Short mmCIF file of C-alpha atoms in Angstrom, two decimals:
data_model
loop_
_atom_site.label_atom_id
_atom_site.label_comp_id
_atom_site.label_asym_id
_atom_site.label_seq_id
_atom_site.Cartn_x
_atom_site.Cartn_y
_atom_site.Cartn_z
CA MET A 393 -142.08 5.15 -42.93
CA ARG A 394 -143.56 1.84 -43.83
CA GLU A 395 -145.17 2.52 -47.63
CA ARG A 396 -148.81 1.50 -46.38
CA THR A 397 -152.19 2.97 -47.01
CA ARG A 398 -155.09 1.87 -44.92
CA LEU A 399 -158.88 2.50 -45.18
CA THR A 400 -162.21 3.28 -43.43
CA ASP A 401 -164.43 1.43 -43.12
CA HIS A 402 -167.32 3.66 -44.42
CA GLN A 403 -165.19 5.13 -47.42
CA PRO A 404 -165.45 3.44 -50.42
CA GLU A 405 -162.80 5.51 -51.78
CA PRO A 406 -158.87 4.04 -50.90
CA VAL A 407 -157.42 6.76 -48.12
CA LEU A 408 -154.31 7.28 -47.28
CA ASN A 409 -153.44 6.87 -43.59
CA LEU A 410 -150.25 8.87 -42.58
CA ASP A 411 -147.91 7.20 -40.05
CA ALA A 412 -146.66 8.80 -36.68
CA ASP A 413 -143.29 9.11 -37.55
CA GLU A 414 -143.19 11.65 -40.64
CA PRO A 415 -139.64 13.38 -40.82
CA ASP A 416 -139.96 17.33 -39.46
CA THR A 417 -139.13 18.97 -42.75
CA LEU A 418 -140.44 17.72 -45.60
CA HIS A 419 -139.14 17.33 -48.59
CA GLN A 420 -140.77 18.54 -51.96
CA VAL A 421 -140.70 16.83 -55.59
CA PRO A 422 -139.60 19.32 -58.33
CA LEU A 423 -143.78 19.10 -59.45
CA ASP A 424 -144.66 20.68 -56.26
CA ALA A 425 -145.88 23.92 -57.48
CA LEU A 426 -147.86 22.61 -60.50
CA HIS A 427 -149.78 19.68 -58.37
CA ARG A 428 -150.88 22.86 -55.94
CA GLU A 429 -151.90 24.44 -58.98
CA LEU A 430 -154.37 21.84 -60.40
CA GLY A 431 -155.19 21.38 -56.90
CA ALA A 432 -154.15 18.73 -55.49
CA LYS A 433 -154.41 17.33 -51.82
CA MET A 434 -150.96 17.50 -50.67
CA VAL A 435 -149.96 14.54 -48.25
CA PRO A 436 -146.49 13.52 -46.10
CA PHE A 437 -145.63 10.33 -47.97
CA ALA A 438 -142.02 8.63 -47.22
CA GLY A 439 -140.67 11.99 -46.40
CA TYR A 440 -141.93 14.05 -49.42
CA GLU A 441 -145.42 16.33 -49.66
CA LEU A 442 -147.07 14.52 -52.42
CA PRO A 443 -150.79 14.53 -54.27
CA ILE A 444 -153.16 11.76 -52.95
CA GLN A 445 -155.76 13.38 -55.12
CA TYR A 446 -156.94 16.14 -57.81
CA PRO A 447 -159.95 17.52 -57.66
CA ALA A 448 -161.79 14.90 -60.27
CA GLY A 449 -161.21 12.42 -56.71
CA LEU A 450 -159.72 9.26 -56.43
CA MET A 451 -162.67 6.75 -58.16
CA ALA A 452 -162.44 9.12 -61.07
CA GLU A 453 -158.28 9.28 -61.71
CA HIS A 454 -158.71 5.04 -60.95
CA THR A 455 -161.48 4.69 -63.36
CA HIS A 456 -159.32 7.35 -66.00
CA THR A 457 -156.50 5.39 -65.31
CA ARG A 458 -157.92 2.09 -66.73
CA THR A 459 -159.92 3.84 -69.61
CA ARG A 460 -157.14 6.43 -71.09
CA ALA A 461 -154.54 7.56 -69.78
CA SER A 462 -152.72 9.27 -66.45
CA LEU A 463 -149.84 11.42 -64.82
CA PHE A 464 -148.46 10.30 -61.96
CA ASP A 465 -145.73 11.66 -60.07
CA VAL A 466 -142.80 9.21 -58.94
CA SER A 467 -140.31 11.61 -58.19
CA HIS A 468 -139.63 10.29 -54.82
CA MET A 469 -138.64 6.90 -55.91
CA GLY A 470 -134.75 6.50 -55.59
CA GLN A 471 -132.35 6.82 -58.65
CA MET A 472 -128.83 5.26 -58.75
CA ALA A 473 -126.71 3.61 -61.32
CA ILE A 474 -123.89 1.03 -61.18
CA PRO A 475 -121.42 0.28 -64.60
CA VAL A 476 -123.13 -2.06 -66.55
CA ARG A 477 -119.34 -4.33 -65.82
CA ASP A 478 -120.60 -4.86 -62.57
CA ALA A 479 -123.75 -7.10 -63.15
CA ALA A 480 -121.91 -10.06 -61.90
CA ALA A 481 -121.51 -8.54 -58.77
CA LEU A 482 -125.04 -7.26 -58.57
CA GLU A 483 -126.09 -10.49 -59.05
CA ALA A 484 -124.74 -11.39 -55.62
CA LEU A 485 -127.38 -9.43 -53.99
CA VAL A 486 -130.44 -10.16 -55.72
CA PRO A 487 -132.00 -12.95 -57.17
CA SER A 488 -132.50 -12.90 -60.63
CA ASP A 489 -130.72 -12.68 -63.82
CA ILE A 490 -128.45 -9.49 -64.18
CA GLN A 491 -125.58 -10.63 -66.46
CA GLY A 492 -128.00 -12.02 -68.77
CA LEU A 493 -130.22 -8.82 -69.31
CA ALA A 494 -129.52 -7.63 -72.59
CA PRO A 495 -128.74 -3.70 -73.25
CA GLY A 496 -132.32 -1.81 -73.38
CA ARG A 497 -134.32 -4.28 -71.68
CA GLN A 498 -135.24 -3.92 -67.33
CA ARG A 499 -136.13 -6.50 -65.10
CA TYR A 500 -137.63 -6.52 -61.57
CA THR A 501 -135.55 -7.88 -58.84
CA LEU A 502 -135.58 -7.92 -55.09
CA LEU A 503 -132.73 -7.42 -53.32
CA LEU A 504 -132.24 -9.79 -49.92
CA ASN A 505 -130.57 -10.29 -46.81
CA GLU A 506 -129.20 -13.43 -45.84
CA ALA A 507 -132.09 -14.87 -44.10
CA GLY A 508 -133.77 -14.58 -47.63
CA GLY A 509 -136.10 -11.76 -46.73
CA ILE A 510 -136.46 -8.66 -48.84
CA LEU A 511 -134.63 -5.29 -48.22
CA ASP A 512 -136.33 -3.99 -51.21
CA ASP A 513 -137.61 -4.62 -54.43
CA LEU A 514 -136.06 -2.66 -57.16
CA MET A 515 -136.56 -1.79 -61.26
CA VAL A 516 -133.01 -2.92 -63.06
CA ALA A 517 -132.14 -1.76 -66.39
CA ASN A 518 -129.23 -1.68 -69.13
CA HIS A 519 -128.97 1.56 -70.54
CA GLY A 520 -125.43 0.21 -72.26
CA ASP A 521 -122.76 1.73 -70.60
CA HIS A 522 -124.29 1.27 -67.06
CA LEU A 523 -127.63 -0.48 -64.87
CA VAL A 524 -130.09 1.60 -63.68
CA ILE A 525 -131.91 1.25 -60.40
CA VAL A 526 -134.90 2.04 -59.43
CA ALA A 527 -135.98 1.55 -55.55
CA ASN A 528 -138.86 2.57 -53.59
CA ALA A 529 -138.24 6.11 -51.30
CA SER A 530 -138.29 5.39 -48.15
CA ARG A 531 -135.26 2.47 -48.99
CA LYS A 532 -133.09 4.69 -51.23
CA ASP A 533 -130.83 5.35 -48.98
CA ALA A 534 -130.18 2.18 -47.13
CA ASP A 535 -130.01 0.48 -50.32
CA ALA A 536 -127.46 2.85 -51.57
CA LEU A 537 -125.57 1.75 -48.17
CA HIS A 538 -126.23 -1.63 -48.94
CA LEU A 539 -124.86 -1.50 -52.10
CA ALA A 540 -121.69 0.42 -51.35
CA ARG A 541 -120.94 -2.11 -47.90
CA HIS A 542 -121.52 -5.19 -50.22
CA LEU A 543 -119.87 -3.66 -53.33
CA PRO A 544 -117.15 -1.34 -52.40
CA LEU A 545 -115.45 -1.52 -55.42
CA THR A 546 -118.03 -0.34 -57.65
CA ASP A 547 -118.92 2.92 -58.67
CA ILE A 548 -122.57 4.33 -57.16
CA GLU A 549 -124.10 6.92 -58.67
CA ARG A 550 -127.16 8.63 -57.57
CA TYR A 551 -129.68 11.29 -59.14
CA PRO A 552 -131.31 13.54 -56.45
CA ASP A 553 -131.76 15.83 -59.29
CA ARG A 554 -133.83 13.72 -62.07
CA ALA A 555 -137.81 13.53 -62.14
CA LEU A 556 -139.72 10.47 -62.39
CA LEU A 557 -143.00 10.70 -63.76
CA ALA A 558 -145.32 7.67 -65.03
CA LEU A 559 -148.13 7.95 -67.99
CA GLN A 560 -150.47 4.81 -67.14
CA GLY A 561 -152.75 3.61 -69.02
CA PRO A 562 -154.26 2.12 -72.63
CA GLU A 563 -154.05 4.95 -74.09
CA ALA A 564 -150.48 5.92 -72.62
CA ALA A 565 -148.87 5.06 -75.79
CA ALA A 566 -150.76 6.65 -78.48
CA VAL A 567 -150.31 9.65 -76.46
CA LEU A 568 -146.68 9.25 -75.82
CA GLY A 569 -146.09 8.13 -79.78
CA PRO A 570 -146.19 11.05 -81.85
CA LEU A 571 -144.27 13.05 -78.94
CA CYS A 572 -141.57 9.80 -78.91
CA PRO A 573 -141.78 7.73 -82.26
CA GLU A 574 -138.79 5.49 -80.19
CA ALA A 575 -141.14 5.20 -76.60
CA ALA A 576 -144.08 3.89 -78.43
CA ALA A 577 -141.89 0.93 -80.02
CA LEU A 578 -141.06 -0.43 -77.10
CA GLY A 579 -142.04 -3.42 -75.99
CA PHE A 580 -142.75 -4.60 -72.65
CA MET A 581 -139.56 -4.41 -70.24
CA GLY A 582 -137.82 -2.63 -73.24
CA VAL A 583 -135.93 0.74 -72.02
CA VAL A 584 -134.51 3.50 -73.87
CA ARG A 585 -132.91 7.23 -74.14
CA ALA A 586 -134.73 9.47 -76.07
CA PRO A 587 -136.29 12.93 -76.62
CA ILE A 588 -139.54 13.90 -75.68
CA GLY A 589 -140.86 16.67 -77.69
CA GLY A 590 -137.36 17.90 -77.55
CA ILE A 591 -136.54 16.86 -73.56
CA PRO A 592 -133.92 14.32 -73.09
CA ALA A 593 -135.42 11.53 -71.17
CA TRP A 594 -134.54 7.86 -69.84
CA ILE A 595 -137.85 5.74 -70.99
CA SER A 596 -139.09 2.18 -69.92
CA ARG A 597 -142.37 0.52 -70.72
CA SER A 598 -143.89 -1.17 -67.33
CA GLY A 599 -146.19 -0.53 -65.14
CA TYR A 600 -147.59 -0.75 -61.56
CA THR A 601 -150.94 0.32 -62.54
CA GLY A 602 -151.62 -3.72 -64.43
CA GLU A 603 -152.16 -1.02 -67.52
CA ASP A 604 -149.95 -0.22 -70.16
CA GLY A 605 -147.33 2.33 -69.70
CA PHE A 606 -144.24 4.59 -69.50
CA GLU A 607 -141.64 5.40 -66.65
CA ILE A 608 -139.79 9.06 -67.80
CA SER A 609 -137.10 10.26 -66.15
CA VAL A 610 -135.58 13.40 -66.75
CA ASP A 611 -133.27 16.71 -65.10
CA SER A 612 -135.79 18.36 -62.71
CA SER A 613 -135.37 21.19 -64.53
CA ASP A 614 -137.14 19.92 -67.28
CA ALA A 615 -139.85 17.99 -64.95
CA GLU A 616 -142.33 20.72 -64.96
CA ARG A 617 -142.23 21.29 -68.66
CA LEU A 618 -142.54 17.56 -69.83
CA ALA A 619 -145.74 17.02 -67.15
CA ARG A 620 -147.81 20.27 -68.98
CA MET A 621 -146.51 18.57 -72.61
CA LEU A 622 -148.43 15.65 -71.35
CA LEU A 623 -151.36 16.66 -69.44
CA ALA A 624 -151.83 19.09 -72.97
CA GLN A 625 -152.94 15.80 -74.52
CA PRO A 626 -156.51 14.78 -75.04
CA GLY A 627 -157.20 12.31 -72.35
CA VAL A 628 -154.29 13.03 -70.02
CA LEU A 629 -155.52 13.86 -66.55
CA PRO A 630 -153.31 14.09 -63.43
CA ALA A 631 -153.59 11.43 -60.88
CA GLY A 632 -152.15 11.11 -56.92
CA LEU A 633 -150.84 8.25 -54.39
CA GLY A 634 -154.55 7.29 -54.15
CA ALA A 635 -154.98 5.58 -56.95
CA ARG A 636 -151.94 4.44 -57.14
CA ASP A 637 -152.66 2.29 -54.47
CA SER A 638 -156.01 1.32 -55.87
CA LEU A 639 -155.09 0.57 -59.49
CA ARG A 640 -151.66 -1.75 -57.78
CA THR A 641 -154.09 -3.81 -55.43
CA GLU A 642 -156.07 -4.28 -58.11
CA ALA A 643 -153.10 -5.61 -60.21
CA GLY A 644 -152.37 -7.49 -56.86
CA LEU A 645 -148.48 -5.73 -57.25
CA CYS A 646 -146.41 -5.74 -54.02
CA LEU A 647 -146.04 -2.58 -52.32
CA TYR A 648 -142.73 -2.35 -49.96
CA GLY A 649 -143.30 -2.32 -46.18
CA SER A 650 -146.88 -3.24 -46.05
CA ASP A 651 -147.16 -7.04 -48.71
CA ILE A 652 -143.19 -7.40 -48.40
CA ASP A 653 -140.76 -6.70 -45.93
CA GLU A 654 -137.39 -7.83 -44.74
CA LEU A 655 -139.00 -10.69 -42.91
CA THR A 656 -140.75 -11.81 -46.25
CA THR A 657 -138.86 -14.33 -48.90
CA PRO A 658 -139.63 -14.16 -52.47
CA ILE A 659 -141.14 -17.63 -51.90
CA GLU A 660 -143.61 -16.75 -50.15
CA ALA A 661 -144.33 -13.23 -51.63
CA GLY A 662 -145.37 -15.52 -54.91
CA LEU A 663 -142.38 -13.95 -56.94
CA ALA A 664 -140.15 -17.15 -57.15
CA TRP A 665 -140.73 -15.62 -60.81
CA THR A 666 -137.79 -13.58 -60.56
CA ILE A 667 -135.23 -16.61 -59.72
CA GLN A 668 -134.28 -17.44 -62.76
CA LYS A 669 -133.38 -21.20 -63.67
CA ARG A 670 -129.08 -20.62 -63.39
CA ARG A 671 -129.90 -18.17 -60.26
CA ARG A 672 -131.29 -20.98 -58.91
CA THR A 673 -128.65 -24.24 -60.22
CA GLU A 674 -125.91 -21.60 -58.94
CA ALA A 675 -127.29 -20.50 -55.91
CA ASN A 676 -125.18 -17.78 -55.13
CA PHE A 677 -126.89 -14.81 -54.42
CA LEU A 678 -127.29 -13.50 -50.53
CA GLY A 679 -130.33 -15.64 -49.21
CA ALA A 680 -129.70 -18.19 -51.43
CA LEU A 681 -130.20 -21.33 -48.99
CA PRO A 682 -133.39 -20.39 -46.88
CA ILE A 683 -134.74 -19.21 -50.80
CA LEU A 684 -133.92 -22.71 -52.16
CA ASP A 685 -135.57 -24.78 -49.22
CA GLN A 686 -138.71 -22.90 -49.32
CA LEU A 687 -138.69 -23.77 -52.88
CA ALA A 688 -138.33 -27.13 -52.29
CA HIS A 689 -140.39 -27.94 -49.24
CA GLY A 690 -142.57 -24.92 -49.26
CA PRO A 691 -143.21 -21.50 -46.92
CA ALA A 692 -144.73 -21.43 -43.90
CA ARG A 693 -146.98 -18.65 -44.71
CA LEU A 694 -148.40 -17.76 -48.79
CA ARG A 695 -149.67 -14.63 -50.15
CA VAL A 696 -153.12 -15.23 -51.34
CA GLY A 697 -155.96 -12.80 -52.97
CA LEU A 698 -159.34 -12.13 -50.57
CA ARG A 699 -162.94 -11.05 -51.17
CA PRO A 700 -164.61 -9.96 -48.60
CA ASP A 701 -168.27 -10.36 -48.70
CA GLY A 702 -170.38 -7.02 -48.40
CA ARG A 703 -168.76 -3.50 -49.61
CA ALA A 704 -166.38 -2.52 -46.63
CA PRO A 705 -163.23 -2.81 -47.46
CA ALA A 706 -160.61 -4.72 -44.46
CA ARG A 707 -157.88 -2.35 -42.80
CA ALA A 708 -154.05 -3.82 -43.55
CA LEU A 709 -153.09 -6.04 -40.08
CA THR A 710 -156.82 -7.44 -39.79
CA GLN A 711 -156.56 -10.75 -39.01
CA ILE A 712 -157.31 -14.04 -40.74
CA ALA A 713 -159.11 -16.39 -39.01
CA ALA A 714 -160.07 -20.04 -40.06
CA ALA A 715 -163.40 -21.68 -39.82
CA ASP A 716 -163.04 -22.94 -36.56
CA GLY A 717 -161.66 -19.94 -35.31
CA THR A 718 -157.81 -21.38 -35.97
CA ARG A 719 -155.84 -17.97 -36.49
CA ALA A 720 -155.01 -18.28 -40.67
CA GLY A 721 -152.75 -14.80 -41.02
CA GLY A 722 -153.29 -11.11 -42.01
CA ILE A 723 -153.57 -8.74 -44.45
CA THR A 724 -150.98 -6.63 -45.67
CA SER A 725 -153.08 -4.57 -48.35
CA GLY A 726 -156.68 -3.34 -48.57
CA THR A 727 -158.82 -1.50 -50.71
CA PHE A 728 -162.36 -1.00 -52.27
CA SER A 729 -161.74 -2.03 -56.13
CA PRO A 730 -163.83 0.39 -58.31
CA THR A 731 -163.43 -1.72 -61.57
CA LEU A 732 -165.03 -4.63 -59.67
CA GLY A 733 -167.40 -2.04 -57.58
CA ALA A 734 -166.44 -4.09 -54.23
CA PRO A 735 -163.55 -4.70 -51.37
CA ILE A 736 -160.44 -6.64 -51.96
CA ALA A 737 -157.11 -6.82 -50.45
CA MET A 738 -154.14 -9.47 -50.07
CA GLY A 739 -152.44 -10.95 -47.17
CA TYR A 740 -150.89 -14.08 -45.99
CA VAL A 741 -152.32 -17.29 -44.74
CA LEU A 742 -150.96 -20.40 -43.72
CA PRO A 743 -150.54 -23.25 -47.13
CA ALA A 744 -153.65 -24.92 -45.60
CA TYR A 745 -155.82 -22.10 -46.42
CA ALA A 746 -154.33 -20.58 -49.87
CA ALA A 747 -156.19 -22.59 -52.20
CA PRO A 748 -158.93 -20.17 -54.42
CA GLY A 749 -162.22 -20.36 -52.88
CA THR A 750 -160.98 -20.84 -49.18
CA ALA A 751 -163.80 -19.79 -46.79
CA LEU A 752 -161.84 -17.96 -43.88
CA ASP A 753 -162.81 -14.61 -41.39
CA LEU A 754 -161.56 -11.30 -41.38
CA VAL A 755 -161.45 -10.49 -37.62
CA VAL A 756 -162.70 -6.79 -37.66
CA ARG A 757 -163.28 -5.12 -33.94
CA GLY A 758 -164.06 -8.88 -32.32
CA LYS A 759 -166.69 -9.70 -34.84
CA ASN A 760 -166.21 -12.60 -37.78
CA LEU A 761 -166.48 -10.93 -41.31
CA PRO A 762 -166.62 -13.90 -44.20
CA ALA A 763 -164.04 -13.65 -46.61
CA ARG A 764 -163.03 -16.25 -49.34
CA VAL A 765 -159.75 -16.48 -51.39
CA ALA A 766 -159.09 -15.18 -54.91
CA PRO A 767 -156.81 -15.66 -57.56
CA LEU A 768 -154.32 -12.57 -58.00
CA PRO A 769 -154.19 -10.08 -59.61
CA PHE A 770 -158.35 -9.44 -59.34
CA VAL A 771 -157.89 -7.35 -62.59
CA PRO A 772 -156.01 -8.98 -65.45
CA HIS A 773 -153.51 -7.21 -66.50
CA ARG A 774 -152.97 -5.66 -69.81
CA TYR A 775 -149.55 -4.82 -70.38
CA VAL A 776 -148.01 -4.96 -74.31
CA LYS A 777 -147.14 -7.89 -75.59
#
């Protein structure tokens, strides 16, 4: 399914809208029983039953993440690895510098097709002997097949028996530090293998919320013990998919299947920064020619932020019109921002309408609702320096 959220026009909190193509049998994450014990509302998402919210509610979870620290379960994501010696082979499929990725560091990158379209967005971490890859849940099986098809001599190891937790918020380091000093010592996009309260873990420091935070991979058998340990710390509360979506939208971060997909290039998506200078010069990755052409001459459309007037959030797939009624683009993500107290959205528009401050109309049920192009992110990132 497409990993996306949609919003109602009357509900100020983000609401997950389920697609109709969920499988009859849903997978359960290792923390399923704990989520239910904590009173989570469980929903089908990317083939799994996952918590959308807990009794505190989406707005409270969002605000708590911005002010303290929240624990998210992202165990549905795909975890896999290839030997570090195959970094050059992986570079043939992504536009980023993987060979130059030092041990103990990770990098955000994009899996591309021949047309420069994005098959998935990935985190790649150098653990010294292996490159550990984290993929989107809806794409992890396709990604593994794509890697196996293009890298036939590479050993691809998948980790279906590992859980993945994300501790996010300005107090995340203070929470994790006493339990794992090695984690608190990491810089942004650093990785380390170290125990947390005696539990062996793979830890990275980044954040899909725009806040400082950590992603923690552990054996599934240790997931509940680790989650209870972290939730027992002062200032930590559980948070679900709803808050995760509103937080990442405020941070201007893409969701695969909504803001980026196989028909979207890194240049259109505002992700040109993922292509380091050496890769642009060598141009030896899948989709390089169309991507470099867009770098030189500009893309046909651009991802922008939008601030609709009023308080009703704009739905994904809403059409965007110019002042003269000409179609200018479409919305890909929209939510109500608890931090700003106003609706926000992201979408793609023709380059002529991409400048911040440009007045546009959102076509909702045949009516034009005013909006303006806004810089991204809507809420500044607060990653550790």
